[in-house]
């Protein structure tokens, strides 16, 4: 069994065919049957730019035999389709492994779907979107291939190793056993009413925040207040993940404070972190923008300790292991229908952060697990995003109705955050106000409304802690042990015993 982790290794399908045909001398049909029974494909994103398409001329030059085999695979597939859908040339063109054009391209995702017996998405919503949108034509032809395997995370890394104090507190309460079977965390549920446990729980979170604060001071020279809410968005920088929505909210809080400096506010530290792909201009501009806003906001004497914005340098796993245990609020705010699963969301949950999130990816399953009173969901649903787009989305309609958004864009345009680099953020403002491909404007008011509710709820530390404990207690479903058991049972047909020892403890 070979599990294709995205389209990147999909060339293995034709390499396997080459070995069976050229070296093992099998007939085509026997070789193809073995190949399809051997391969399974996991799709990890619906972003079109991530679905690899390779140039045919380059391929012909570098791997002529593999190119020949791809043509043969495609020819046979096209002939089968022509029998099933006579005269439907449009369908044949859409489903072909070869995309016409100059140069012609190989659609690796189509090769992966045709050459595999299983095609899975990585969250319930994503696996549905694959069937109804991304691979709709293929789902009609091969419905039996399609299935879901919701992602999970290694709880031994992201809870036991990264947050030893919390792991110890859990074991002190419910005993051992949960480390090998994370479903056992449900024993924590009744403890959410235990006064002493809640007090210790808050102390653990506070200590973890101090550890992160110390690291930030040592590595970046920034001071943060561990008594403030640590509101965190850490993930690769991408427009669909909407770091812009988070920073626009931070600006709106700053404006509130400027209007009314003495008003009580839940103190927040807005923490951003993540890398941009080297050639992704807009992602780099977003990083620049966050840092520029931070330098204005953090230097404004008026805001005292109520508001701070930090951009983490060099966000990576070793830093992430310090960030999740120190977080109060997890920002999972992608445009509905764009985040295949997300795994950061699970790391936060397992470390007792509450989630503010859209109805996207694994957020939906986290909400199902904890109940809607223990998570902050907001914004358009995936089907609403699709409907609005099909009618022709115009951000101006939402801008008109939001005085706050208008004010913010005016400030950016008039270089309030870039006094020495005039116009530098024009491409960002133009993108958000003219096309807004990820509907930041459409979700802004609903996001601010839920954030206000979060500020209020955070004042009730006891209630907040109860929700945090419940989130951890229900996080067992998001262990990769569960994910791997499902792959083993459903795709690889090598089920593992539920009580199997974990290797390399
Ligand atoms: C978990 C993790 C990610 C993925 O985060 P998402 O929020 O799911 O996009 C990215 N980078 C690092 C370092 C991580 O640990």
Coordinates of C-alpha atoms and ligand atoms in Angstrom, one line a residue:
X1 CA 0.0 0.0 0.0
X2 CA 1.3 3.4 -0.9
X3 CA -0.4 6.5 0.5
X4 CA 0.2 9.6 -1.6
X5 CA 0.6 12.5 0.7
X6 CA -0.8 15.2 -1.6
X7 CA 0.0 15.3 -5.4
X8 CA 3.8 15.8 -4.8
X9 CA 4.6 12.1 -5.1
X10 CA 2.0 11.2 -7.7
X11 CA 4.7 10.4 -10.2
X12 CA 5.1 7.2 -8.2
X13 CA 2.0 5.9 -10.0
X14 CA 3.6 5.8 -13.4
X15 CA 7.0 4.7 -11.9
X16 CA 5.2 1.8 -10.4
X17 CA 3.6 1.0 -13.8
X18 CA 7.0 1.3 -15.5
X19 CA 8.5 -1.3 -13.1
X20 CA 5.6 -3.7 -13.5
X21 CA 5.6 -3.4 -17.3
X22 CA 9.3 -2.9 -18.3
X23 CA 11.0 -4.8 -15.5
X24 CA 8.5 -7.4 -14.4
X25 CA 7.0 -7.9 -17.9
X26 CA 3.3 -7.7 -16.7
X27 CA 0.5 -7.1 -19.2
X28 CA -1.0 -3.6 -19.1
X29 CA -4.3 -4.6 -17.4
X30 CA -2.7 -6.7 -14.7
X31 CA -0.2 -3.9 -14.0
X32 CA -2.9 -1.2 -13.9
X33 CA -5.1 -3.3 -11.6
X34 CA -2.1 -3.8 -9.2
X35 CA -1.3 -0.1 -9.3
X36 CA -4.8 1.1 -8.5
X37 CA -5.1 -1.4 -5.7
X38 CA -1.7 -0.2 -4.3
X39 CA -2.2 3.5 -4.4
X40 CA -4.3 5.8 -2.3
X41 CA -4.4 9.6 -2.5
X42 CA -4.9 12.2 0.2
X43 CA -5.8 15.7 -1.0
X44 CA -4.7 18.5 1.3
X45 CA -6.0 21.7 -0.2
X46 CA -8.5 23.1 -2.6
X47 CA -6.3 26.1 -3.5
X48 CA -5.9 25.8 -7.3
X49 CA -2.2 27.0 -7.2
X50 CA -1.3 24.0 -5.0
X51 CA -2.7 21.4 -7.5
X52 CA 0.4 20.7 -9.4
X53 CA 0.5 21.0 -13.2
X54 CA 3.8 20.1 -14.9
X55 CA 4.8 21.2 -18.4
X56 CA 4.6 18.4 -21.0
X57 CA 7.7 19.5 -23.0
X58 CA 9.9 19.5 -19.8
X59 CA 8.5 16.1 -18.8
X60 CA 9.1 14.7 -22.2
X61 CA 12.8 15.8 -22.0
X62 CA 13.5 14.6 -18.5
X63 CA 11.3 11.5 -18.2
X64 CA 10.3 10.3 -21.7
X65 CA 9.2 6.8 -20.6
X66 CA 7.0 8.2 -17.8
X67 CA 5.5 10.7 -20.2
X68 CA 4.6 7.8 -22.6
X69 CA 2.9 5.9 -19.8
X70 CA 0.9 9.0 -18.7
X71 CA -0.4 9.4 -22.3
X72 CA -1.3 5.7 -22.3
X73 CA -3.1 5.9 -18.9
X74 CA -5.0 8.9 -20.2
X75 CA -5.9 7.5 -23.5
X76 CA -7.4 4.4 -21.9
X77 CA -9.2 6.5 -19.4
X78 CA -10.6 8.9 -22.1
X79 CA -11.9 5.8 -24.1
X80 CA -13.7 4.4 -21.1
X81 CA -15.2 7.8 -20.4
X82 CA -16.3 8.2 -24.0
X83 CA -18.3 5.0 -23.7
X84 CA -19.9 6.1 -20.5
X85 CA -20.6 9.7 -21.6
X86 CA -21.0 9.5 -25.4
X87 CA -20.6 12.9 -27.1
X88 CA -19.7 14.7 -23.8
X89 CA -16.5 16.2 -25.2
X90 CA -16.6 18.9 -22.5
X91 CA -16.4 16.3 -19.8
X92 CA -13.5 14.6 -21.5
X93 CA -11.6 17.9 -21.7
X94 CA -12.3 18.7 -18.1
X95 CA -11.3 15.2 -16.8
X96 CA -8.2 14.7 -19.0
X97 CA -4.8 14.3 -17.3
X98 CA -3.5 16.5 -20.1
X99 CA -4.5 20.1 -20.1
X100 CA -4.5 21.6 -23.6
X101 CA -2.7 24.9 -24.1
X102 CA 0.8 26.2 -24.8
X103 CA 2.6 24.4 -23.3
X104 CA 0.4 21.4 -22.6
X105 CA 0.3 20.5 -18.9
X106 CA 0.0 17.3 -16.9
X107 CA -2.6 17.6 -14.1
X108 CA -1.0 15.5 -11.4
X109 CA -4.2 15.6 -9.2
X110 CA -6.1 13.9 -12.0
X111 CA -3.4 11.2 -12.4
X112 CA -3.6 10.7 -8.6
X113 CA -7.3 10.2 -8.6
X114 CA -7.4 7.9 -11.6
X115 CA -4.4 5.8 -10.3
X116 CA -5.7 5.3 -6.7
X117 CA -8.5 3.2 -5.2
X118 CA -9.0 5.7 -2.4
X119 CA -9.3 9.5 -2.5
X120 CA -9.7 11.3 0.8
X121 CA -10.0 14.8 2.2
X122 CA -8.8 15.8 5.7
X123 CA -11.9 17.1 7.4
X124 CA -15.6 16.3 7.0
X125 CA -16.3 19.6 5.2
X126 CA -13.3 19.3 3.0
X127 CA -14.1 15.7 2.0
X128 CA -17.6 16.9 1.0
X129 CA -16.2 19.9 -1.0
X130 CA -13.9 17.5 -2.9
X131 CA -16.9 15.4 -4.0
X132 CA -19.1 18.4 -4.9
X133 CA -16.6 20.8 -6.3
X134 CA -12.9 20.1 -6.8
X135 CA -13.3 16.5 -8.1
X136 CA -17.0 16.6 -8.9
X137 CA -16.6 14.9 -12.3
X138 CA -14.5 12.2 -10.8
X139 CA -16.9 11.6 -7.9
X140 CA -19.7 10.9 -10.5
X141 CA -17.5 8.3 -12.2
X142 CA -15.9 6.7 -9.0
X143 CA -18.1 7.5 -6.0
X144 CA -16.7 4.5 -4.1
X145 CA -13.2 5.9 -4.0
X146 CA -14.1 9.0 -2.0
X147 CA -13.8 9.1 1.8
X148 CA -12.9 11.3 4.7
X149 CA -10.0 11.0 7.2
X150 CA -10.1 14.0 9.6
X151 CA -6.5 15.1 10.4
X152 CA -5.1 14.6 13.9
X153 CA -2.0 15.7 15.8
X154 CA 0.6 13.9 17.8
X155 CA -0.7 14.5 21.3
X156 CA 2.6 13.1 22.7
X157 CA 4.4 16.1 21.2
X158 CA 1.7 18.8 21.4
X159 CA 0.4 18.1 24.9
X160 CA 2.6 15.7 26.9
X161 CA 6.0 17.1 25.7
X162 CA 5.1 20.7 24.9
X163 CA 3.0 21.2 28.1
X164 CA 4.3 19.0 30.8
X165 CA 2.7 21.0 33.6
X166 CA -0.8 20.6 32.1
X167 CA -0.2 16.9 31.4
X168 CA 0.8 16.4 35.1
X169 CA -2.3 18.3 36.3
X170 CA -4.5 16.1 34.1
X171 CA -2.9 12.9 35.4
X172 CA -3.2 14.2 39.0
X173 CA -6.9 14.5 38.4
X174 CA -7.8 11.5 36.3
X175 CA -4.9 9.1 36.6
X176 CA -2.8 7.6 33.8
X177 CA -4.1 5.8 30.8
X178 CA -5.2 8.8 28.7
X179 CA -1.6 9.1 27.3
X180 CA -2.1 6.0 25.2
X181 CA -5.9 6.4 24.5
X182 CA -6.7 10.1 24.3
X183 CA -10.4 9.4 24.5
X184 CA -9.7 8.9 28.2
X185 CA -9.4 12.7 28.6
X186 CA -13.2 12.7 28.8
X187 CA -12.7 11.7 32.5
X188 CA -11.8 15.4 32.9
X189 CA -15.4 16.6 32.1
X190 CA -16.8 16.5 35.7
X191 CA -13.6 18.2 37.0
X192 CA -14.5 21.4 35.2
X193 CA -16.6 22.3 38.3
X194 CA -13.7 21.5 40.7
X195 CA -12.6 24.8 42.3
X196 CA -9.1 23.6 43.2
X197 CA -8.4 22.1 39.8
X198 CA -9.6 25.3 38.1
X199 CA -7.3 27.4 40.2
X200 CA -4.3 25.1 39.4
X201 CA -5.3 25.1 35.7
X202 CA -5.2 28.9 35.6
X203 CA -1.8 28.9 37.3
X204 CA -0.4 26.5 34.7
X205 CA -1.7 28.7 31.9
X206 CA -0.2 31.8 33.6
X207 CA 3.2 30.1 34.1
X208 CA 3.2 29.1 30.4
X209 CA 2.5 32.7 29.4
X210 CA 5.4 33.9 31.5
X211 CA 7.7 31.3 29.8
X212 CA 6.6 32.6 26.4
X213 CA 6.9 36.2 27.5
X214 CA 10.5 35.5 28.7
X215 CA 11.4 34.0 25.3
X216 CA 9.9 37.0 23.4
X217 CA 11.9 39.4 25.6
X218 CA 15.1 37.4 25.1
X219 CA 14.7 36.8 21.3
X220 CA 12.9 40.0 20.1
X221 CA 13.2 42.4 23.0
X222 CA 9.5 42.8 23.3
X223 CA 7.7 42.9 26.6
X224 CA 4.2 41.4 26.9
X225 CA 2.0 41.3 29.9
X226 CA 1.0 37.7 31.0
X227 CA -2.1 39.1 32.7
X228 CA -3.5 40.1 29.3
X229 CA -5.4 37.7 27.1
X230 CA -2.9 36.0 24.6
X231 CA -4.9 36.1 21.4
X232 CA -2.9 34.1 18.9
X233 CA -2.9 33.5 15.1
X234 CA 0.1 31.3 14.1
X235 CA 0.2 29.6 10.7
X236 CA 1.7 30.2 7.3
X237 CA 0.8 33.6 5.9
X238 CA -1.8 33.3 3.2
X239 CA -4.7 35.5 2.1
X240 CA -7.2 32.7 2.6
X241 CA -6.2 32.3 6.3
X242 CA -7.0 36.0 6.7
X243 CA -4.3 37.4 9.0
X244 CA -5.8 40.7 7.6
X245 CA -9.1 40.1 9.4
X246 CA -7.2 39.7 12.7
X247 CA -5.1 42.8 12.2
X248 CA -8.1 44.9 11.1
X249 CA -9.8 43.8 14.4
X250 CA -6.7 44.8 16.4
X251 CA -6.8 48.2 14.7
X252 CA -10.4 48.7 15.5
X253 CA -9.7 47.9 19.2
X254 CA -6.9 50.5 19.0
X255 CA -9.3 53.1 17.6
X256 CA -11.8 52.4 20.3
X257 CA -9.1 53.0 22.9
X258 CA -8.1 56.3 21.2
X259 CA -11.6 57.5 21.3
X260 CA -12.1 56.6 24.9
X261 CA -8.7 56.1 26.6
X262 CA -10.2 55.5 30.1
X263 CA -12.8 53.0 29.1
X264 CA -12.3 49.6 30.6
X265 CA -11.1 47.0 28.1
X266 CA -10.1 43.4 28.3
X267 CA -6.3 43.7 27.9
X268 CA -5.1 41.7 24.9
X269 CA -1.8 40.8 23.4
X270 CA -2.4 40.1 19.7
X271 CA 0.2 37.6 18.6
X272 CA 0.9 36.8 15.0
X273 CA 3.4 34.3 13.6
X274 CA 4.1 32.6 10.4
X275 CA 6.3 32.5 7.3
X276 CA 5.4 33.6 3.7
X277 CA 6.4 31.7 0.6
X278 CA 9.4 33.5 -1.0
X279 CA 7.6 34.6 -4.1
X280 CA 4.2 35.5 -2.5
X281 CA 4.2 39.3 -2.7
X282 CA 0.9 39.9 -0.9
X283 CA 1.8 37.6 2.0
X284 CA 5.1 39.5 2.5
X285 CA 3.2 42.8 2.4
X286 CA 0.8 41.4 5.1
X287 CA 3.8 40.7 7.4
X288 CA 5.1 44.2 6.8
X289 CA 1.7 45.6 7.5
X290 CA 1.3 43.8 10.8
X291 CA 4.7 45.0 11.9
X292 CA 3.9 48.6 10.9
X293 CA 0.6 48.6 12.8
X294 CA 2.4 47.0 15.8
X295 CA 5.0 49.8 15.9
X296 CA 2.4 52.5 15.8
X297 CA 0.1 50.8 18.4
X298 CA 2.8 49.7 20.8
X299 CA 4.4 53.1 20.9
X300 CA 1.2 54.9 21.7
X301 CA 1.3 55.9 25.3
X302 CA -2.4 56.1 25.5
X303 CA -2.9 52.4 25.4
X304 CA -0.7 51.6 28.4
X305 CA -0.9 47.8 29.0
X306 CA -4.3 47.3 27.4
X307 CA -3.2 46.5 23.9
X308 CA -0.1 45.1 22.4
X309 CA 0.7 43.6 18.9
X310 CA 3.5 41.2 18.4
X311 CA 4.8 39.5 15.3
X312 CA 6.8 36.3 16.2
X313 CA 10.0 36.0 14.3
X314 CA 10.9 32.7 12.7
X315 CA 7.7 30.8 13.7
X316 CA 8.6 27.1 13.6
X317 CA 7.8 23.9 15.5
X318 CA 10.2 24.5 18.3
X319 CA 8.7 27.9 18.9
X320 CA 5.2 26.6 18.4
X321 CA 5.7 24.2 21.3
X322 CA 6.0 27.3 23.5
X323 CA 3.2 29.2 21.9
X324 CA 0.3 26.8 22.1
X325 CA 0.6 26.1 25.9
X326 CA 0.6 29.9 26.5
X327 CA -2.4 30.8 24.4
X328 CA -5.8 31.8 25.6
X329 CA -7.6 32.4 22.3
X330 CA -7.0 30.5 19.1
X331 CA -7.7 32.4 15.8
X332 CA -9.0 30.0 13.1
X333 CA -10.6 32.5 10.8
X334 CA -10.1 31.3 7.2
X335 CA -12.8 32.0 4.6
X336 CA -15.3 29.2 4.9
X337 CA -14.5 26.5 2.4
X338 CA -10.8 27.3 2.0
X339 CA -9.0 25.6 4.9
X340 CA -8.9 21.9 4.2
X341 CA -8.5 20.9 7.8
X342 CA -6.0 22.9 9.8
X343 CA -4.1 21.2 12.6
X344 CA -3.0 24.3 14.6
X345 CA -6.7 24.5 15.7
X346 CA -6.2 21.1 17.4
X347 CA -2.9 22.0 19.1
X348 CA -4.6 25.1 20.7
X349 CA -7.6 23.1 21.8
X350 CA -5.4 20.4 23.4
X351 CA -3.6 23.1 25.3
X352 CA -6.7 24.7 26.7
X353 CA -7.2 27.7 24.4
X354 CA -10.7 28.6 23.3
X355 CA -11.3 28.9 19.6
X356 CA -12.7 31.8 17.6
X357 CA -13.4 30.3 14.2
X358 CA -15.3 30.2 11.0
X359 CA -17.4 27.3 9.9
X360 CA -14.4 25.8 8.1
X361 CA -12.2 22.7 8.0
X362 CA -11.8 21.0 11.4
X363 CA -13.3 23.9 13.3
X364 CA -16.7 22.5 12.5
X365 CA -15.7 19.2 14.1
X366 CA -14.2 20.9 17.1
X367 CA -17.5 22.8 17.5
X368 CA -19.4 19.5 17.3
X369 CA -17.1 18.0 19.9
X370 CA -17.3 20.8 22.5
X371 CA -20.8 22.2 21.9
X372 CA -21.5 25.7 20.6
X373 CA -21.4 27.3 24.0
X374 CA -17.7 26.3 24.3
X375 CA -16.4 27.8 21.0
X376 CA -16.9 31.1 19.3
X377 CA -18.1 30.5 15.7
X378 CA -18.9 33.4 13.3
X379 CA -19.1 34.4 9.7
X380 CA -20.4 33.1 6.4
X381 CA -20.8 29.4 5.8
X382 CA -19.1 27.7 2.8
X383 CA -22.4 27.5 0.9
X384 CA -23.1 31.2 1.5
X385 CA -19.6 32.1 0.3
X386 CA -20.3 30.2 -2.9
X387 CA -23.7 31.7 -3.4
X388 CA -22.5 35.3 -2.9
X389 CA -19.6 34.7 -5.2
X390 CA -21.8 33.3 -7.9
X391 CA -24.0 36.4 -7.7
X392 CA -20.9 38.5 -7.9
X393 CA -19.4 39.6 -4.6
X394 CA -18.8 43.3 -4.1
X395 CA -16.9 44.3 -0.9
X396 CA -18.3 47.9 -1.4
X397 CA -21.7 46.7 -0.2
X398 CA -20.2 45.7 3.1
X399 CA -17.9 48.7 3.4
X400 CA -20.8 51.0 3.0
X401 CA -22.4 49.6 6.1
X402 CA -19.3 49.6 8.3
X403 CA -18.2 53.0 9.4
X404 CA -15.3 51.4 11.3
X405 CA -14.0 49.6 8.2
X406 CA -14.2 52.8 6.2
X407 CA -12.2 54.7 8.9
X408 CA -9.6 52.0 9.1
X409 CA -9.0 51.9 5.3
X410 CA -8.9 55.7 5.3
X411 CA -6.1 55.6 7.9
X412 CA -4.1 53.1 6.0
X413 CA -4.5 55.0 2.7
X414 CA -3.4 58.2 4.4
X415 CA -0.2 56.5 5.6
X416 CA -1.1 56.6 9.3
X417 CA 0.8 53.3 9.6
X418 CA 3.5 54.1 7.1
X419 CA 4.5 57.7 7.5
X420 CA 8.0 57.2 6.0
X421 CA 6.9 54.7 3.3
X422 CA 4.0 56.5 1.7
X423 CA 1.7 54.3 -0.4
X424 CA 3.4 51.1 0.6
X425 CA 0.1 49.4 1.6
X426 CA -1.9 50.6 -1.4
X427 CA -1.9 47.1 -3.0
X428 CA -3.3 45.6 0.2
X429 CA -6.1 48.2 0.5
X430 CA -7.0 47.9 -3.1
X431 CA -7.1 44.2 -2.9
X432 CA -9.4 44.3 0.2
X433 CA -11.7 47.1 -1.0
X434 CA -12.0 46.3 -4.7
X435 CA -12.0 42.5 -5.1
X436 CA -11.6 41.0 -1.6
X437 CA -11.2 37.5 -2.9
X438 CA -11.4 36.0 0.6
X439 CA -14.3 38.1 1.8
X440 CA -12.7 39.9 4.7
X441 CA -15.1 42.8 4.5
X442 CA -18.1 40.4 4.4
X443 CA -17.1 38.8 7.7
X444 CA -15.7 41.8 9.5
X445 CA -18.8 42.9 11.5
X446 CA -19.7 39.4 12.6
X447 CA -16.1 38.9 13.6
X448 CA -16.0 42.1 15.7
X449 CA -19.3 41.1 17.4
X450 CA -18.1 37.7 18.5
X451 CA -14.8 39.2 19.6
X452 CA -16.8 41.6 21.9
X453 CA -18.5 38.7 23.4
X454 CA -15.1 37.0 23.9
X455 CA -13.8 40.1 25.7
X456 CA -16.8 40.0 28.0
X457 CA -16.5 36.2 28.7
X458 CA -12.8 36.5 29.5
X459 CA -13.7 38.7 32.4
X460 CA -15.3 35.7 34.0
X461 CA -12.1 33.7 34.5
X462 CA -14.0 30.9 36.2
X463 CA -16.4 30.4 33.3
X464 CA -13.5 30.7 30.8
X465 CA -11.6 28.0 32.7
X466 CA -14.6 25.7 32.6
X467 CA -14.8 26.0 28.9
X468 CA -11.0 25.5 28.5
X469 CA -11.2 22.3 30.5
X470 CA -14.1 21.0 28.5
X471 CA -12.1 21.8 25.3
X472 CA -9.2 19.7 26.5
X473 CA -11.5 16.9 27.7
X474 CA -13.0 16.6 24.3
X475 CA -9.8 16.8 22.3
X476 CA -9.3 13.1 22.2
X477 CA -10.8 12.8 18.7
X478 CA -8.0 15.0 17.3
X479 CA -5.2 12.7 18.3
X480 CA -3.4 11.4 15.2
X481 CA -3.7 7.9 16.8
X482 CA -7.4 8.1 15.9
X483 CA -6.6 9.3 12.3
X484 CA -4.0 6.5 11.7
X485 CA -6.4 3.9 13.0
X486 CA -9.0 5.1 10.5
X487 CA -6.4 5.0 7.6
X488 CA -5.4 1.5 8.8
X489 CA -8.9 0.1 9.0
X490 CA -10.5 1.7 6.0
X491 CA -7.8 2.2 3.4
X492 CA -4.8 0.0 4.2
X493 CA -6.9 -2.9 5.7
X494 CA -4.4 -3.5 8.4
X495 CA -6.3 -2.6 11.5
X496 CA -4.3 -1.9 14.6
X497 CA -5.5 -3.0 18.0
X498 CA -7.0 -0.2 20.0
X499 CA -4.7 -1.2 22.9
X500 CA -1.6 -1.6 20.8
X501 CA 1.5 -0.3 22.5
X502 CA 2.9 2.9 21.1
X503 CA 6.4 2.4 19.8
X504 CA 9.3 4.5 21.0
X505 CA 7.8 5.9 24.2
Ligands
LIG1 C1 0.7 23.0 13.2 C2 1.6 23.9 12.5 C3 1.2 24.5 11.3 C4 -0.1 24.4 10.7 O1 -1.0 25.3 11.3 P1 -2.4 25.6 10.7 O2 -3.1 26.6 11.7 O3 -3.2 24.3 10.7 O4 -2.3 26.2 9.3 C5 2.1 25.4 10.7 N1 3.4 25.6 11.2 C6 3.8 25.1 12.3 C7 5.2 25.4 12.8 C8 3.0 24.2 13.0 O5 3.4 23.6 14.2

